[in-house]
C-alpha cells in the first residue's frame, strides 16, 4: 500500500452524502456534504459523490492520495466493490461503485459497509482505542455491528459478520424489517422503542411522554427525553429495550470474548439509563469470566465517526 499522506473518505447515507480529505492521523483537511438525491436514482447520487470528491481533492496531486475509501449501508460485496440494495437507497441494485470511482480518478478504491467502517474508526480514534478484540454496534434506526478481532476487521465469508441486530432473541417476537421475527433489532432499535411506547400507551395515560407527543408520533428520542426527566413509564420502556440489548451482547460475548463493546447513538444519548439495565442483563446472561475482561461503553466519535469511517479503510494493512 502506498504511504501517500492523504486519504479521501466517502460516506453514503440515505439522507446525507459526504466526502472528506484527511491525513493519516485522522485530521480532516477538506469536507463537502449534501443531502442525498436518493429519489433520483443511483446515477444521480454517484454523480453527486464524484463531484464532491473532485472538489475535496482540488489542489492535491494524485500522487499525494493513498486511496479512496467508501462507506455505505449494506448489503454489499467489499471484495468485488459492488453495492447491492441498501434499504435506505431505493433503486440501487448491484452498483459497481468501486469501478466507477477507479475509472474516474485513477486511484485505488476500497468499499466497506458503514457499521464495519465505523468499527474501524472507533477502534483507531474512539472508544475502542488500544483494544485487540472489540465489537462496535450501531444502536439507532437499526442495530448493526462490526467486529475487530485480533486487531483486524473480521468480515466473515460474504461481508455479513457482526449482523448482531438480526440474531433471534424472542421466538415469535415482533416482526423485523428483515422478514424474520423476534430479532434484536425488532426489540431494541429506536423504532422498536417507539413502537413499544405506543403499544403500552393505554396503560400509561399519566406518563409525561403523552404531554410531549402522541402515541402516533412518539419517537425513541421522546422516550429518552421523558426518561431523563424522570418519567417512570419512559424508563420502563428504555429498560426493556436495554435488557434485550444486554442479552444480545451477552450472546455475542460468549462467542467472540471481546474486551470492549462500543455502542452507538442510543447509548450515547441515554447513557446510564440504558447502560445500567444492559449491564444487569449481561450479569445474568454472560459468564463471569467473559464479563471480567469486558467493558461496555458509549461511542466517542459522535459526528466525526462518519467522516473517519471511510478514511480508516486506508489505515488498515
Ligand atoms: Zn431482523
PDB file of N, CA and C and ligand atoms in Angstrom, residues 165-166 176 178 180 183, ligand 1:
ATOM      1  N   UNK A 165     -27.855  -7.310  14.941  1.00  0.00           N
ATOM      2  CA  UNK A 165     -29.241  -6.849  15.026  1.00  0.00           C
ATOM      3  C   UNK A 165     -30.237  -7.930  14.633  1.00  0.00           C
ATOM      4  N   UNK A 166     -29.760  -8.946  13.956  1.00  0.00           N
ATOM      5  CA  UNK A 166     -30.685  -9.955  13.436  1.00  0.00           C
ATOM      6  C   UNK A 166     -30.451 -11.331  14.030  1.00  0.00           C
ATOM      7  N   UNK A 176     -39.601  -8.214  12.164  1.00  0.00           N
ATOM      8  CA  UNK A 176     -38.420  -7.379  11.914  1.00  0.00           C
ATOM      9  C   UNK A 176     -38.430  -6.962  10.446  1.00  0.00           C
ATOM     10  N   UNK A 178     -36.251  -7.294   8.426  1.00  0.00           N
ATOM     11  CA  UNK A 178     -35.514  -8.262   7.610  1.00  0.00           C
ATOM     12  C   UNK A 178     -36.395  -9.428   7.185  1.00  0.00           C
ATOM     13  N   UNK A 180     -37.722 -11.666   9.401  1.00  0.00           N
ATOM     14  CA  UNK A 180     -37.828 -12.644  10.497  1.00  0.00           C
ATOM     15  C   UNK A 180     -38.666 -12.044  11.630  1.00  0.00           C
ATOM     16  N   UNK A 183     -36.105 -10.559  16.156  1.00  0.00           N
ATOM     17  CA  UNK A 183     -34.699 -10.151  16.069  1.00  0.00           C
ATOM     18  C   UNK A 183     -34.412  -9.092  17.144  1.00  0.00           C
TER      19      UNK A 183
HETATM   20 ZN1  LIG B   1     -34.140  -8.998  11.607  1.00  0.00          ZN
END
